[in-house]
mmCIF file of C-alpha atoms in Angstrom:
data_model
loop_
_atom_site.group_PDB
_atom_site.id
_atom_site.type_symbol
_atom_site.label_atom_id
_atom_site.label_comp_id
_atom_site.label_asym_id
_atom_site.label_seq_id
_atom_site.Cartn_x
_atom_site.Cartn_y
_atom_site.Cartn_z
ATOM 1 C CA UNK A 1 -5.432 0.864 22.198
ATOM 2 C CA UNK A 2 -6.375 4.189 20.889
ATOM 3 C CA UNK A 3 -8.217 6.574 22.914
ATOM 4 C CA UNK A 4 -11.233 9.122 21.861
ATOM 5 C CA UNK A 5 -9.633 12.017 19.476
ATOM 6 C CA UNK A 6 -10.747 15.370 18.351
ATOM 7 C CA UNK A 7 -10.094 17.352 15.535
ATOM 8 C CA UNK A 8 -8.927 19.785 14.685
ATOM 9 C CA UNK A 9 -7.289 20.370 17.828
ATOM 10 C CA UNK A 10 -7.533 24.336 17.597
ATOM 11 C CA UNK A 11 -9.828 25.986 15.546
ATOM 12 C CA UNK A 12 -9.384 29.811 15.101
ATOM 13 C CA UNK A 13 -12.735 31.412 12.800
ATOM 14 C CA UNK A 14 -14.438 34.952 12.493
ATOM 15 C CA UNK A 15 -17.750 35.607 13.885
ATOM 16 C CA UNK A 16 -20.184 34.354 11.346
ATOM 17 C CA UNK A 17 -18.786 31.353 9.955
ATOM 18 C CA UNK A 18 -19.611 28.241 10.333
ATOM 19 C CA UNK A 19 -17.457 25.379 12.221
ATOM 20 C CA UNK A 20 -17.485 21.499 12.519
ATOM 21 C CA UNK A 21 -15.729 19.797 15.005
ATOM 22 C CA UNK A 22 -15.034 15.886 14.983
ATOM 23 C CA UNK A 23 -14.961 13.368 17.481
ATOM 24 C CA UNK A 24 -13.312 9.831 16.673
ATOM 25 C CA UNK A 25 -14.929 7.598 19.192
ATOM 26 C CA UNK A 26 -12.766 4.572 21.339
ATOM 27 C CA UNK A 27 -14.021 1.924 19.038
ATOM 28 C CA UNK A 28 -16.652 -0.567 20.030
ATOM 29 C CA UNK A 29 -18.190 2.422 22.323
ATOM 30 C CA UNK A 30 -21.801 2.993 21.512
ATOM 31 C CA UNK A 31 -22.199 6.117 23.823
ATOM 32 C CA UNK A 32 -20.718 9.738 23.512
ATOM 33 C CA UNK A 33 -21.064 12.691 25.059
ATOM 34 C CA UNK A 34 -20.233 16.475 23.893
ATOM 35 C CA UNK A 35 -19.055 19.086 26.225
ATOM 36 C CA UNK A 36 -18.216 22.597 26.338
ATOM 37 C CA UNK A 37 -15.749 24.085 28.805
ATOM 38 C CA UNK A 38 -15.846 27.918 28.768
ATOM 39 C CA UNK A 39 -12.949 29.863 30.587
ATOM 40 C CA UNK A 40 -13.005 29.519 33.952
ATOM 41 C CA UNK A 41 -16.051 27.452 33.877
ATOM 42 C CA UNK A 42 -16.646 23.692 34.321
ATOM 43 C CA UNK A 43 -17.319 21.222 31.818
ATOM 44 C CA UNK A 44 -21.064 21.811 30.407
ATOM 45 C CA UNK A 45 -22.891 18.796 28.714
ATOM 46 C CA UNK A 46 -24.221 20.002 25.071
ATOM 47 C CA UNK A 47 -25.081 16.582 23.656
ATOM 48 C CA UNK A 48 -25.480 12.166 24.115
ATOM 49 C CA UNK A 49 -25.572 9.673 21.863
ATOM 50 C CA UNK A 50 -26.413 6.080 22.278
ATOM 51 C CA UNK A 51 -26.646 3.342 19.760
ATOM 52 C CA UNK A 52 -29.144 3.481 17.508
ATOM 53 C CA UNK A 53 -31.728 5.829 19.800
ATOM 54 C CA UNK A 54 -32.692 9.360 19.928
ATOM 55 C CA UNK A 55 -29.575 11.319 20.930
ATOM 56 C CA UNK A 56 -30.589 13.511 24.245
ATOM 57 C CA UNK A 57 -30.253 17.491 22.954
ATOM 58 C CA UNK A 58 -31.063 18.632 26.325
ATOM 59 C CA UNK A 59 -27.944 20.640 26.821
ATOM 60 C CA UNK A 60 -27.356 22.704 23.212
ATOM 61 C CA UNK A 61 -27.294 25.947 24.027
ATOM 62 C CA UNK A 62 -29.555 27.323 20.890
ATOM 63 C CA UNK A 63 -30.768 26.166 17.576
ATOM 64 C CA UNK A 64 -27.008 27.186 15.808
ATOM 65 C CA UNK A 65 -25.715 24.164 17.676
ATOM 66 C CA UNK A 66 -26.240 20.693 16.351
ATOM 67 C CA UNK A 67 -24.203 17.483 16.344
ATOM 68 C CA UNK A 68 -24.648 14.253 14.295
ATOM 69 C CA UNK A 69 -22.843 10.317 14.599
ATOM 70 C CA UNK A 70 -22.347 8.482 11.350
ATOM 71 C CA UNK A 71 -22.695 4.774 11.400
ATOM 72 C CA UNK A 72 -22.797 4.753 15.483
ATOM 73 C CA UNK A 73 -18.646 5.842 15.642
ATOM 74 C CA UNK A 74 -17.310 9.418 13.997
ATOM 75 C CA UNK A 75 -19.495 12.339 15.623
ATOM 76 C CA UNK A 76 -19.359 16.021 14.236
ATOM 77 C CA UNK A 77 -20.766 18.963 16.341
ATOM 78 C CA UNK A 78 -21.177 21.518 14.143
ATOM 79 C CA UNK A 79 -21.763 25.454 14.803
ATOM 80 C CA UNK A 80 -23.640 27.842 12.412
ATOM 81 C CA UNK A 81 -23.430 31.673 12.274
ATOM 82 C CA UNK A 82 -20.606 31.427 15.194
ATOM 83 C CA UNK A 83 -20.182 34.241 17.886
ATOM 84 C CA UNK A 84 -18.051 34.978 20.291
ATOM 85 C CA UNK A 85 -19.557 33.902 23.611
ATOM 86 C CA UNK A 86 -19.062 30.366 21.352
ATOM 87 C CA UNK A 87 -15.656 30.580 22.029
ATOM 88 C CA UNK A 88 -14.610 27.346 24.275
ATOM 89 C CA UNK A 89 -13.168 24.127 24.040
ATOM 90 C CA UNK A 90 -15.156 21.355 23.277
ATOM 91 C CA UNK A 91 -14.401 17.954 24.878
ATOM 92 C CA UNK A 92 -15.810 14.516 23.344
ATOM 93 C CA UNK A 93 -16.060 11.598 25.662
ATOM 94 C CA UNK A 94 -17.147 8.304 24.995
ATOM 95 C CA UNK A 95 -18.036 4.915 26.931
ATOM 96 C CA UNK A 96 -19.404 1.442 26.510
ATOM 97 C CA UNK A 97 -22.863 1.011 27.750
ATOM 98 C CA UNK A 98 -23.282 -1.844 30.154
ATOM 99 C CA UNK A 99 -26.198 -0.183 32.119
ATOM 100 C CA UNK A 100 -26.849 -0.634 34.675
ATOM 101 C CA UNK A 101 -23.210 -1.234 35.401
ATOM 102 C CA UNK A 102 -21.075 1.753 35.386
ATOM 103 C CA UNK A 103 -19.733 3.241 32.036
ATOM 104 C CA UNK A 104 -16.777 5.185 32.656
ATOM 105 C CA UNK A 105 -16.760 7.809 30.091
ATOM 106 C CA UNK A 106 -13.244 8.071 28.532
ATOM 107 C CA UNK A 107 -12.108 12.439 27.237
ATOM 108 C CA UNK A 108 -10.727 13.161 24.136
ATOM 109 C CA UNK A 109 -8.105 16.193 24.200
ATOM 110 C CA UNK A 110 -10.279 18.523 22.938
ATOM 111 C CA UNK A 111 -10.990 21.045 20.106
ATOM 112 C CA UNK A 112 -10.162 24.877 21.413
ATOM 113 C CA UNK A 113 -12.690 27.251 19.180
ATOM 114 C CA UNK A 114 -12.164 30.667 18.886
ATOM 115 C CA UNK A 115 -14.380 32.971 17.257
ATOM 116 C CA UNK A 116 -12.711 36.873 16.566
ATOM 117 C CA UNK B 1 -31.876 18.133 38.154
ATOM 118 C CA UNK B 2 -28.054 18.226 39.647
ATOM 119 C CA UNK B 3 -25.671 20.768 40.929
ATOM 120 C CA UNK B 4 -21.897 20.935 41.987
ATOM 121 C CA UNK B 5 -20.291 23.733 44.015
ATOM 122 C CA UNK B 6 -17.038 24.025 44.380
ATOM 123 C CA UNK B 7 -15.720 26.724 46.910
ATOM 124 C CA UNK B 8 -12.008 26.854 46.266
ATOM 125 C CA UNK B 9 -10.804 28.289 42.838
ATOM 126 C CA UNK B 10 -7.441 27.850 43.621
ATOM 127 C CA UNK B 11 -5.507 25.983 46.059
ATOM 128 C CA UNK B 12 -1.633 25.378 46.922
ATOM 129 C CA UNK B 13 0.025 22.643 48.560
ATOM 130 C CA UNK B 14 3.851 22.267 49.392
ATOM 131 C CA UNK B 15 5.200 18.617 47.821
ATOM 132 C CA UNK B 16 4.423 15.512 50.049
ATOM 133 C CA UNK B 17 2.134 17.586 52.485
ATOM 134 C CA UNK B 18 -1.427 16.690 52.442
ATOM 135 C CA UNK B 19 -4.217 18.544 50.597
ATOM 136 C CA UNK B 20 -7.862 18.489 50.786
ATOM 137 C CA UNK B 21 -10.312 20.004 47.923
ATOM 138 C CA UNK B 22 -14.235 20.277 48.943
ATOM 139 C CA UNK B 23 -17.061 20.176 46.507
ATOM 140 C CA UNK B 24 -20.961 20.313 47.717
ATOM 141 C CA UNK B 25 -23.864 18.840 45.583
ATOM 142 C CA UNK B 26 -27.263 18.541 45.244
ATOM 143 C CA UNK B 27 -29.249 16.066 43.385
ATOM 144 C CA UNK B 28 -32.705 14.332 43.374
ATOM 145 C CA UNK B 29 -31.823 11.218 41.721
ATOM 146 C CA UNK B 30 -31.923 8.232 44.954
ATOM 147 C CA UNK B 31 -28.902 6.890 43.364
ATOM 148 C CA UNK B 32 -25.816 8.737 41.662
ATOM 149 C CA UNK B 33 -22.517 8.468 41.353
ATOM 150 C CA UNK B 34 -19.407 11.462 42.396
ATOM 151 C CA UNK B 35 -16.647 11.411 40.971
ATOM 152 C CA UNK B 36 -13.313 13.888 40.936
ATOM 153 C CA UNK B 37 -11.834 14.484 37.451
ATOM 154 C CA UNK B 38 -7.967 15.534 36.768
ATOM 155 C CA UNK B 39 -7.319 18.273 33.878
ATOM 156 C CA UNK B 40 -3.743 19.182 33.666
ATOM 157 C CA UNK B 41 -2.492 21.606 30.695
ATOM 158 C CA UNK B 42 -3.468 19.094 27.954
ATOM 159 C CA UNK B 43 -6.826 19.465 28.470
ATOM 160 C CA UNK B 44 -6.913 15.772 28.576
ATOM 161 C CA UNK B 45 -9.419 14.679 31.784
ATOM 162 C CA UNK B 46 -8.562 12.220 33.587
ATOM 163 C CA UNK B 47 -10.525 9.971 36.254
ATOM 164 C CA UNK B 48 -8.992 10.633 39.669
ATOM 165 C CA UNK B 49 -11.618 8.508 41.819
ATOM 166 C CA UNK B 50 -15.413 7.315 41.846
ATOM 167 C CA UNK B 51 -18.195 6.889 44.772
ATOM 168 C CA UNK B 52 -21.026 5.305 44.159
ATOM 169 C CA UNK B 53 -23.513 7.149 46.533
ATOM 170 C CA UNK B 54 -24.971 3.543 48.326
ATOM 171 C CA UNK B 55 -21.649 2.687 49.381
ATOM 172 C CA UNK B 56 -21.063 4.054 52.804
ATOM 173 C CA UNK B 57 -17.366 3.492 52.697
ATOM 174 C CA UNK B 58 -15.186 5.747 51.169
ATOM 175 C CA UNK B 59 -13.663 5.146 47.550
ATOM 176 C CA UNK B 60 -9.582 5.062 47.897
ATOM 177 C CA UNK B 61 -7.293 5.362 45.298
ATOM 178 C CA UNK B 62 -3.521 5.188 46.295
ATOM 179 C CA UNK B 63 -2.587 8.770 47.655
ATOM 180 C CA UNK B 64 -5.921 9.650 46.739
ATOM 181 C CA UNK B 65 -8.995 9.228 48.773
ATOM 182 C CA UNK B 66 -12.505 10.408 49.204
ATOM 183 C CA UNK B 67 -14.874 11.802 52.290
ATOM 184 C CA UNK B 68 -18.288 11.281 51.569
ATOM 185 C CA UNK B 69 -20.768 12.662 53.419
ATOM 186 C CA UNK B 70 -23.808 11.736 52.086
ATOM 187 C CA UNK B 71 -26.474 13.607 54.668
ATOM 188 C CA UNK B 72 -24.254 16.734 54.300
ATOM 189 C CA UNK B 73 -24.154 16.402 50.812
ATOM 190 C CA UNK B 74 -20.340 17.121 50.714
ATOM 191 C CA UNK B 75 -17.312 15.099 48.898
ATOM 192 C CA UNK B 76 -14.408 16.215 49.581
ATOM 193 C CA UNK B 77 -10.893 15.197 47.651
ATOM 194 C CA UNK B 78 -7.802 14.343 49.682
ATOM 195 C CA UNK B 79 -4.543 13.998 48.318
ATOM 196 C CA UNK B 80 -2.070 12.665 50.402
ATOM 197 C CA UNK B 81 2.169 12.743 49.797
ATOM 198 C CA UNK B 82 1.379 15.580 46.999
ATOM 199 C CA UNK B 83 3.510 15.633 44.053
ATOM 200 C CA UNK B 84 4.213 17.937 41.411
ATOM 201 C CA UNK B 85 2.766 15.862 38.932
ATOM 202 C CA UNK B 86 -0.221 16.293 41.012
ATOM 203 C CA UNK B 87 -0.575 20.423 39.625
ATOM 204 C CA UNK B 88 -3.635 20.537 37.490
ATOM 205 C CA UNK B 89 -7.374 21.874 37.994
ATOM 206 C CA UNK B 90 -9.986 19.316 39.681
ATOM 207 C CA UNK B 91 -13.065 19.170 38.950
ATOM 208 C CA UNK B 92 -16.178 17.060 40.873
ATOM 209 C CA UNK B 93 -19.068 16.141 39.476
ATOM 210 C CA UNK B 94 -21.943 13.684 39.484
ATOM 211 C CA UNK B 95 -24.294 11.478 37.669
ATOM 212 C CA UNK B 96 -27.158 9.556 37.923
ATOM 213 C CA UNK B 97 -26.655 5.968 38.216
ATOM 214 C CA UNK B 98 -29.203 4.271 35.910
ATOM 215 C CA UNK B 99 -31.598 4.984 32.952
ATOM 216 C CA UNK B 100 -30.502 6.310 30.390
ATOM 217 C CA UNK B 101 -27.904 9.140 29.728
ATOM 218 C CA UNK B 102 -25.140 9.291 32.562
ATOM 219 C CA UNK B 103 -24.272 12.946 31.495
ATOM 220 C CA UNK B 104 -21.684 14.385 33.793
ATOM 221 C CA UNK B 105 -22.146 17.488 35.789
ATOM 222 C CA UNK B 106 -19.318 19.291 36.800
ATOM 223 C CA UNK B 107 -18.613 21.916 39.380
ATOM 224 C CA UNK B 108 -16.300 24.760 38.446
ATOM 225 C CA UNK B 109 -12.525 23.470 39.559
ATOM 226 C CA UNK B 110 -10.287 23.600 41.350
ATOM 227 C CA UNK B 111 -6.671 25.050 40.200
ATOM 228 C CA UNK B 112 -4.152 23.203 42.612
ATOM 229 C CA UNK B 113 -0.624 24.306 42.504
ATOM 230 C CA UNK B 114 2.153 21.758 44.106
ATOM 231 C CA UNK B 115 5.380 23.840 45.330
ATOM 232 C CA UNK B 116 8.961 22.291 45.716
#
């Protein structure tokens, strides 16, 4: 079946602008994650969502950063006033929740931002 | 709160030799799970191998295998009969186990190169 995908898959904007990036969930996944890989960094959690609770924020690095998930599937991170130090790619996962088994979370390819 | 350190940035490894990436964590959670992810080029990550920290015995997956040394806090990646499919950057990380939001944290990488 179809895995998670991201779009767009590179995303080239000026300093300023806003951006929205898109995650299309595996389908019948209620949980998904947001993370930012800088260069030369590891992966960096920014966001969760699960099911119809309060997503965890704990990881969005300031108040420009925000994400939402329509109907429990499609999630959008979105990115006001951009800046450089933004610049990254931004990796979706998703995975079913079976707590307390283990949920393997499943990685989309990716949206690479940069911001000139 | 959890941390992963990863101590090699880059490692080489001639094709079917043997190759063996550390990572060091720390966590307070009494139960967690490692794990070592596979990036290549598409940015695509890919599950290499999981431990679930209870188990004493190490996780195995074909040519790849684990050493998990739980006291030491270490978990180290062996690759055994390297390819060059096998070039890509490796990243550990962990996660708590239960309750709630299993976000990932990941260590830095690991760039392995595979030569002919």
């Amino acid at each position: 079946g179809a895995g998670v995908s991201q779009s767009p898959s590179n995303k080239v904007t000026e300093k300023g602008k806003d951006v929205e990036l898109r995650c299309d969930p595996i389908s019948g996944h209620t949980a998904l994650y947001w993370y930012r890989q800088s260069l030369g960094q590891g992966l960096e959690f920014l966001i969760y969502f699960q099911g119809n609770s309060a997503p965890d924020k704990s990881g969005l690095p300031s108040d420009r950063f925000s994400a939402e998930r329509t109907g429990g599937s499609v999630s959008t991170l979105t990115i006001q006033r951009t800046q450089q130090e933004d610049s990254a790619v931004y990796l979706c996962a998703s995975s079913k929740d079976r707590t307390p088994v283990y949920n393997e979370q499943f990685f989309g390819p990716g949206t690479r931002l940069t911001v000139l | 709160a959890q941390t992963v350190t990863q101590s090699q940035p880059e490692m080489s490894v001639q094709e079917a030799e043997t190759v063996t990436l550390s990572c060091t964590y720390d966590t307070s959670e009494s139960d967690y799970y490692l794990f070592w992810y596979k990036q290549p080029p598409s940015r695509q990550m890919i599950l290499v191998i999981r431990q679930e920290a209870y188990k004493q015995q190490n996780a195995t997956e074909n040519r790849f295998s684990v050493n998990f040394q739980k006291a030491a806090k270490s978990f180290s990646l062996k690759i055994s009969d390297s390819q060059l499919g096998d070039a890509a950057m490796y990243f550990c990380a962990s996660s708590r186990s239960q309750g709630g939001s299993e976000k990932l944290v990941f260590g830095k990488g690991t760039k392995l190169t595979v030569n002919p």
